[in-house]
Structure formats: C-alpha cells, structure tokens
Amino acid sequence: FDAVCCVAGEAINPERNLPLSIVITLCIVTFLYIAAAISLVGMQYYTDISPESGFPEAFKSNNVEWAAQLTAAGEVATLPVVVLISIIIQPRLQFAMANDGLIPQWFGNMRNGALFAGVLMTLFATFVPFSALDDFVSAGILVAFTITNCSLVVMRRESLNHRLEKLLALFNASSFFTCMMLSHVGHIGWIFTPLPIYIACKISRTCPPTSFGNTQLYRHDKYFTTPMVPYVPCLGMFVNYFLIAQLSMFGIGCLVIYASVAVVLYFAYGSCKKTTRGWDDRQYSQVDVKDGRIIHTANAVIT
C-alpha cells in the first residue's frame, strides 16, 4: 500500500482510485497476515518460529517435506518481485525530492534514480547482514508513516505563529517518550499517556481547519476527504511510536543516527535549494513518463 502511494502522481482519477486501491490492498494484506499467523502458530509454538524462514521450517518440524520445499521455492520466487517494486517507487520519490530542491537535480532523471537505487540496494544486500537491517528498516518505515500523519495535520490545520508546528513537535516527543516508558519500564508509563491526548485536543481547539478562499480545505472538491483531523493522524503517530518502542535498541539507535544525518544534509543543502509554492499557485496534474523523466500533463491550477 505504501508503493501505491508512491506512484499516486501517475494514477488515473486519483480522487477515487487511490483511496480505493489503498483500502483494498490493506484489506488483502491484513487478511493474508492474519491467515499466515494462524497457520504458523498452529504448526509451532510462537517462540520456535524461525524469523528467517518461517513456513519451510514449520513444515519441516511437522515432517511435511514437500510443503517445506514448496514454500521455500515460493519465498525465492517472490523476493525479486519485492525488489523490483522497490526499484520502481524509489526513483519516483527521488524525483519528487529533486523537484522540490531537497536533493540534487541529477536525481530528477528517472534513469539516474533507478540506477542509484539499484546499485545502493545491491551493495546493502551484498555486504550488510539482514539481522542488522531488520529493525532499522522497520523503524524507518514507521517513521515515514508518522511523518505522513504529521503532514496531513499541517495541511488540514492552520498554523498561527507556528503554534501548530510547536504542538506537533511536543506531541511527537511526548508520544515517543510515553511509548518507550510503556515498553521498557512497565505500567508506570500509563502515567504519561494523558499528555499526548491533551496536546492532540489542544491542536483541535487552537488550530482551526485550513481554509481555501471561502471554502474549508477539507471540503474542497480537489482534496481527499480526511475526517477527524487531528485525532486520527495523532492516533496513528502514537501507534507507530509504540511499535518502534518494541524494536531493539540497536535498530532505534541506527534510526537516530540516520535521522541525524538526514537533518544535517537538509540544513546543509535542502534548506538552501528547496523550492516552495503557495496555495494560490499549487498545481494538481496528471503526470507521465517520457524519455526517462516524469513530465506533467493536463495541468490544472486551483484559483
């Protein structure tokens, strides 16, 4: 479903098809995960399940060799599909960042972006053990979802004297601290849970919905409907931090280092080169790929 979001700029009728495809994908993935979990714990006690090759090892432990060989072959066959999907979406993310000036324009070319992503993935797969990447990748994905939730609140709520940004920073910090306490200290962590709830309510009370002319932004027909902002995004952020807190300290430490490097690079390059567009001239367009670059077609400017 995150891959669907990354190629949203190339969707036909995105107002309808994008939410529909995300919901359908989430339903399918959720059903398959639940079915797989039930199957595994039905064959093995959960502490005995192999983290690297769950189904083949579970079938072997029950002396079902043909099923073990079949599922092992299935794992080998599906892994390249995951890699190819990653190579498809990564150049598009780089294109968007280069278009906003956050990274060099060299990444704005689709061929360059695909080459860079492919080489980088190959190097990591060759030289870095999976055990060192497992929690780090999981934490990175959860942080990406958290940033998406933050962005939604920023888009749908007015920021008066940077109040919204300050409240969101406090919410993120308090949520992360509370979740770490819940995971590593115990029930005493529940003492801190009212703080994120209070901050979310304060965002709702003090930051009014964003207006676009005489129309509230979330009611504009060019925007996706997002009810219960900021409560749903804030709940999503809190759940993400709770999942991050379950990871190993090594993975969390790698995430902190990675985020620090990203912040340094942003202030060293992105903050000086970035380009911004106001609400009055923001374009909503269908995009296409031609000669290795994404080009805009059928531009429509909301005025």
Short mmCIF file of C-alpha atoms in Angstrom, two decimals:
data_model
loop_
_atom_site.label_atom_id
_atom_site.label_comp_id
_atom_site.label_asym_id
_atom_site.label_seq_id
_atom_site.Cartn_x
_atom_site.Cartn_y
_atom_site.Cartn_z
CA PHE A 1 0.00 0.00 0.00
CA ASP A 2 2.90 2.38 0.52
CA ALA A 3 4.03 1.58 -3.04
CA VAL A 4 0.57 2.62 -4.24
CA CYS A 5 1.02 5.99 -2.52
CA CYS A 6 4.45 6.49 -4.08
CA VAL A 7 3.06 6.18 -7.62
CA ALA A 8 -0.01 8.30 -6.86
CA GLY A 9 1.15 11.02 -9.27
CA GLU A 10 0.60 8.64 -12.18
CA ALA A 11 -2.86 7.47 -11.10
CA ILE A 12 -5.92 7.97 -13.29
CA ASN A 13 -8.74 9.65 -11.36
CA PRO A 14 -6.70 9.63 -8.13
CA GLU A 15 -9.51 11.12 -6.00
CA ARG A 16 -11.42 7.86 -6.44
CA ASN A 17 -8.89 5.21 -7.41
CA LEU A 18 -6.10 5.98 -4.94
CA PRO A 19 -8.09 5.62 -1.68
CA LEU A 20 -9.91 2.61 -3.14
CA SER A 21 -6.68 0.85 -4.10
CA ILE A 22 -5.09 1.57 -0.71
CA VAL A 23 -8.10 0.21 1.20
CA ILE A 24 -8.31 -2.91 -0.98
CA THR A 25 -4.56 -3.53 -0.62
CA LEU A 26 -4.70 -3.08 3.15
CA CYS A 27 -7.62 -5.50 3.43
CA ILE A 28 -5.82 -8.15 1.36
CA VAL A 29 -2.54 -7.73 3.25
CA THR A 30 -4.29 -7.80 6.64
CA PHE A 31 -6.20 -10.98 5.75
CA LEU A 32 -3.06 -12.72 4.48
CA TYR A 33 -1.02 -11.72 7.56
CA ILE A 34 -3.70 -12.98 9.94
CA ALA A 35 -4.10 -16.23 8.00
CA ALA A 36 -0.33 -16.76 7.93
CA ALA A 37 -0.01 -16.08 11.66
CA ILE A 38 -2.80 -18.52 12.49
CA SER A 39 -1.21 -21.17 10.28
CA LEU A 40 2.24 -20.77 11.82
CA VAL A 41 1.16 -20.84 15.46
CA GLY A 42 -0.97 -23.86 14.58
CA MET A 43 2.16 -25.73 13.49
CA GLN A 44 4.71 -24.40 16.01
CA TYR A 45 4.84 -22.64 19.35
CA TYR A 46 5.40 -18.96 18.64
CA THR A 47 8.85 -18.86 20.27
CA ASP A 48 10.04 -21.67 17.97
CA ILE A 49 9.05 -19.95 14.70
CA SER A 50 12.07 -19.19 12.51
CA PRO A 51 12.44 -15.42 11.86
CA GLU A 52 14.25 -16.08 8.56
CA SER A 53 12.19 -18.89 7.02
CA GLY A 54 9.01 -19.40 9.00
CA PHE A 55 6.86 -21.67 6.84
CA PRO A 56 9.57 -24.01 5.49
CA GLU A 57 10.96 -24.62 8.97
CA ALA A 58 7.46 -25.07 10.42
CA PHE A 59 6.59 -27.66 7.78
CA LYS A 60 9.91 -29.44 8.37
CA SER A 61 9.22 -29.64 12.10
CA ASN A 62 5.98 -31.43 11.24
CA ASN A 63 7.70 -33.76 8.72
CA VAL A 64 5.88 -32.33 5.70
CA GLU A 65 8.89 -32.07 3.42
CA TRP A 66 7.06 -31.40 0.15
CA ALA A 67 5.30 -28.39 1.66
CA ALA A 68 8.59 -27.13 3.10
CA GLN A 69 10.24 -27.29 -0.32
CA LEU A 70 7.23 -25.63 -1.99
CA THR A 71 7.10 -22.69 0.43
CA ALA A 72 10.88 -22.25 0.24
CA ALA A 73 10.63 -22.04 -3.55
CA GLY A 74 7.79 -19.54 -3.16
CA GLU A 75 9.96 -17.32 -0.95
CA VAL A 76 12.73 -17.35 -3.54
CA ALA A 77 10.27 -16.53 -6.34
CA THR A 78 8.57 -13.62 -4.54
CA LEU A 79 11.66 -11.85 -3.22
CA PRO A 80 12.66 -10.47 -6.68
CA VAL A 81 9.13 -9.05 -7.03
CA VAL A 82 9.60 -7.06 -3.83
CA VAL A 83 12.97 -5.79 -5.07
CA LEU A 84 11.51 -4.73 -8.43
CA ILE A 85 8.66 -2.86 -6.72
CA SER A 86 11.22 -1.01 -4.59
CA ILE A 87 13.23 -0.06 -7.69
CA ILE A 88 10.02 1.23 -9.29
CA ILE A 89 8.99 3.51 -6.43
CA GLN A 90 12.38 4.77 -5.19
CA PRO A 91 13.22 6.82 -8.34
CA ARG A 92 9.81 8.49 -8.10
CA LEU A 93 10.46 9.52 -4.51
CA GLN A 94 13.84 10.89 -5.55
CA PHE A 95 12.19 12.74 -8.44
CA ALA A 96 9.75 14.44 -6.06
CA MET A 97 12.54 15.45 -3.69
CA ALA A 98 14.72 16.73 -6.53
CA ASN A 99 11.77 18.66 -7.94
CA ASP A 100 11.43 20.40 -4.56
CA GLY A 101 15.17 21.10 -4.42
CA LEU A 102 15.82 18.84 -1.43
CA ILE A 103 18.38 16.71 -3.31
CA PRO A 104 20.45 17.44 -6.45
CA GLN A 105 18.62 17.68 -9.79
CA TRP A 106 20.57 14.67 -11.06
CA PHE A 107 18.03 12.51 -9.22
CA GLY A 108 15.21 14.12 -11.19
CA ASN A 109 16.05 11.87 -14.13
CA MET A 110 14.24 8.53 -13.81
CA ARG A 111 17.12 6.53 -15.29
CA ASN A 112 19.61 8.09 -12.89
CA GLY A 113 17.28 7.45 -9.96
CA ALA A 114 16.73 3.81 -10.92
CA LEU A 115 20.49 3.28 -11.37
CA PHE A 116 21.28 4.83 -7.99
CA ALA A 117 18.54 2.84 -6.20
CA GLY A 118 19.59 -0.43 -7.83
CA VAL A 119 23.28 -0.03 -7.04
CA LEU A 120 22.57 1.03 -3.45
CA MET A 121 20.24 -1.92 -2.84
CA THR A 122 22.76 -4.33 -4.34
CA LEU A 123 25.56 -3.05 -2.09
CA PHE A 124 23.41 -3.30 1.04
CA ALA A 125 22.22 -6.80 0.12
CA THR A 126 25.80 -7.93 -0.54
CA PHE A 127 27.68 -6.53 2.43
CA VAL A 128 25.19 -5.82 5.24
CA PRO A 129 23.69 -8.74 7.23
CA PHE A 130 19.91 -8.82 7.28
CA SER A 131 19.90 -9.08 11.06
CA ALA A 132 21.47 -5.61 11.20
CA LEU A 133 18.84 -4.13 8.87
CA ASP A 134 15.66 -5.80 10.09
CA ASP A 135 14.68 -3.49 12.96
CA PHE A 136 16.30 -0.47 11.29
CA VAL A 137 14.14 -0.84 8.17
CA SER A 138 11.02 -1.43 10.27
CA ALA A 139 11.71 1.69 12.32
CA GLY A 140 12.35 3.74 9.18
CA ILE A 141 9.03 2.71 7.65
CA LEU A 142 7.15 3.55 10.84
CA VAL A 143 8.83 6.97 10.99
CA ALA A 144 7.81 7.56 7.36
CA PHE A 145 4.20 6.81 8.27
CA THR A 146 4.49 9.18 11.24
CA ILE A 147 5.78 11.97 9.00
CA THR A 148 2.84 11.35 6.66
CA ASN A 149 0.42 11.77 9.55
CA CYS A 150 2.19 14.97 10.61
CA SER A 151 1.98 16.30 7.06
CA LEU A 152 -1.74 15.65 6.97
CA VAL A 153 -2.28 17.67 10.15
CA VAL A 154 -0.12 20.50 8.76
CA MET A 155 -2.14 20.58 5.53
CA ARG A 156 -5.54 20.47 7.20
CA ARG A 157 -4.97 22.80 10.16
CA GLU A 158 -3.99 26.46 10.27
CA SER A 159 -0.69 27.38 11.92
CA LEU A 160 -0.93 30.69 13.79
CA ASN A 161 2.50 31.99 14.80
CA HIS A 162 3.93 28.49 14.21
CA ARG A 163 1.74 27.15 17.00
CA LEU A 164 0.83 24.01 15.08
CA GLU A 165 4.45 23.07 14.40
CA LYS A 166 5.34 23.54 18.07
CA LEU A 167 2.38 21.45 19.24
CA LEU A 168 3.20 18.68 16.77
CA ALA A 169 6.81 18.64 17.96
CA LEU A 170 5.59 18.34 21.56
CA PHE A 171 3.14 15.61 20.59
CA ASN A 172 5.80 13.56 18.83
CA ALA A 173 8.29 13.95 21.67
CA SER A 174 5.74 13.10 24.37
CA SER A 175 4.37 10.15 22.39
CA PHE A 176 7.83 8.66 21.83
CA PHE A 177 8.76 9.13 25.50
CA THR A 178 5.47 7.63 26.68
CA CYS A 179 5.79 4.61 24.38
CA MET A 180 9.37 3.98 25.46
CA MET A 181 8.25 4.08 29.08
CA LEU A 182 5.38 1.70 28.38
CA SER A 183 7.66 -0.77 26.60
CA HIS A 184 10.75 -0.68 28.82
CA VAL A 185 9.57 0.44 32.25
CA GLY A 186 6.14 -1.08 32.58
CA HIS A 187 2.78 0.11 33.81
CA ILE A 188 4.26 3.33 35.13
CA GLY A 189 4.27 4.52 31.53
CA TRP A 190 0.49 4.91 31.62
CA ILE A 191 1.02 7.93 33.87
CA PHE A 192 2.30 9.89 30.86
CA THR A 193 -0.44 8.93 28.37
CA PRO A 194 -2.72 11.92 29.20
CA LEU A 195 -0.05 14.32 27.88
CA PRO A 196 -0.25 13.28 24.19
CA ILE A 197 -4.05 13.21 24.45
CA TYR A 198 -4.07 16.73 25.86
CA ILE A 199 -1.78 18.02 23.09
CA ALA A 200 -3.96 16.44 20.38
CA CYS A 201 -7.04 18.08 21.88
CA LYS A 202 -5.19 21.40 22.08
CA ILE A 203 -4.32 21.17 18.36
CA SER A 204 -8.01 20.60 17.61
CA ARG A 205 -9.11 23.56 19.74
CA THR A 206 -6.48 26.15 18.88
CA CYS A 207 -5.65 25.36 15.23
CA PRO A 208 -8.73 25.85 13.02
CA PRO A 209 -9.29 23.90 9.77
CA THR A 210 -7.37 25.32 6.83
CA SER A 211 -9.48 27.49 4.53
CA PHE A 212 -9.10 27.88 0.79
CA GLY A 213 -10.75 31.12 -0.19
CA ASN A 214 -14.28 30.88 1.17
CA THR A 215 -14.19 27.09 1.34
CA GLN A 216 -12.70 25.00 4.10
CA LEU A 217 -9.84 23.00 2.64
CA TYR A 218 -11.10 19.59 3.69
CA ARG A 219 -14.41 20.31 1.93
CA HIS A 220 -12.81 21.41 -1.36
CA ASP A 221 -13.66 19.03 -4.19
CA LYS A 222 -9.99 18.87 -5.28
CA TYR A 223 -8.87 17.34 -1.98
CA PHE A 224 -9.25 13.96 -0.38
CA THR A 225 -11.75 13.73 2.44
CA THR A 226 -9.96 13.28 5.76
CA PRO A 227 -12.37 13.25 8.70
CA MET A 228 -11.44 13.59 12.37
CA VAL A 229 -8.21 15.54 11.86
CA PRO A 230 -6.09 15.78 14.03
CA TYR A 231 -7.37 12.88 16.14
CA VAL A 232 -6.92 10.04 13.61
CA PRO A 233 -3.43 11.19 12.46
CA CYS A 234 -2.34 11.68 16.08
CA LEU A 235 -3.58 8.20 16.96
CA GLY A 236 -1.62 6.83 14.01
CA MET A 237 1.53 8.60 15.18
CA PHE A 238 1.15 7.24 18.72
CA VAL A 239 0.65 3.67 17.47
CA ASN A 240 3.71 3.99 15.22
CA TYR A 241 5.86 5.13 18.14
CA PHE A 242 4.52 2.26 20.24
CA LEU A 243 5.62 -0.20 17.53
CA ILE A 244 9.03 1.50 17.28
CA ALA A 245 9.46 1.12 21.02
CA GLN A 246 9.11 -2.67 20.64
CA LEU A 247 12.20 -2.84 18.41
CA SER A 248 15.74 -3.49 19.57
CA MET A 249 17.81 -0.62 20.90
CA PHE A 250 20.28 -1.27 18.08
CA GLY A 251 17.58 -0.61 15.48
CA ILE A 252 16.39 2.50 17.29
CA GLY A 253 19.99 3.73 17.59
CA CYS A 254 20.55 3.23 13.85
CA LEU A 255 17.37 5.17 13.19
CA VAL A 256 18.53 8.07 15.36
CA ILE A 257 21.87 8.18 13.51
CA TYR A 258 20.15 8.04 10.12
CA ALA A 259 17.70 10.79 11.09
CA SER A 260 20.56 12.96 12.35
CA VAL A 261 22.43 12.58 9.05
CA ALA A 262 19.23 13.42 7.14
CA VAL A 263 18.71 16.56 9.22
CA VAL A 264 22.32 17.67 8.66
CA LEU A 265 22.00 17.11 4.91
CA TYR A 266 18.73 19.01 4.84
CA PHE A 267 20.16 22.10 6.54
CA ALA A 268 23.38 21.84 4.54
CA TYR A 269 21.70 21.50 1.13
CA GLY A 270 17.92 21.19 1.10
CA SER A 271 17.08 24.28 3.14
CA CYS A 272 19.15 26.43 0.76
CA LYS A 273 17.94 24.88 -2.51
CA LYS A 274 14.34 23.98 -1.75
CA THR A 275 11.52 25.50 -3.77
CA THR A 276 8.09 26.19 -2.31
CA ARG A 277 4.74 27.00 -3.83
CA GLY A 278 1.90 28.78 -2.12
CA TRP A 279 -1.69 27.58 -2.02
CA ASP A 280 -2.67 30.12 -4.67
CA ASP A 281 -0.46 28.64 -7.40
CA ARG A 282 -0.21 24.99 -6.41
CA GLN A 283 -0.74 22.71 -9.38
CA TYR A 284 -2.64 19.46 -9.46
CA SER A 285 -1.73 17.50 -12.53
CA GLN A 286 -1.64 14.14 -14.19
CA VAL A 287 1.93 13.02 -14.83
CA ASP A 288 3.50 10.75 -17.39
CA VAL A 289 6.96 9.32 -18.11
CA LYS A 290 8.80 10.32 -21.28
CA ASP A 291 12.49 10.00 -22.17
CA GLY A 292 13.35 8.84 -18.67
CA ARG A 293 11.75 11.83 -16.93
CA ILE A 294 8.33 12.36 -15.35
CA ILE A 295 6.51 15.12 -17.23
CA HIS A 296 3.34 16.95 -16.28
CA THR A 297 0.24 16.85 -18.47
CA ALA A 298 -3.25 18.28 -18.12
CA ASN A 299 -2.17 20.82 -15.53
CA ALA A 300 -4.98 22.35 -13.51
CA VAL A 301 -4.39 25.30 -11.16
CA ILE A 302 -6.86 25.97 -8.38
CA THR A 303 -7.64 29.68 -8.07
#
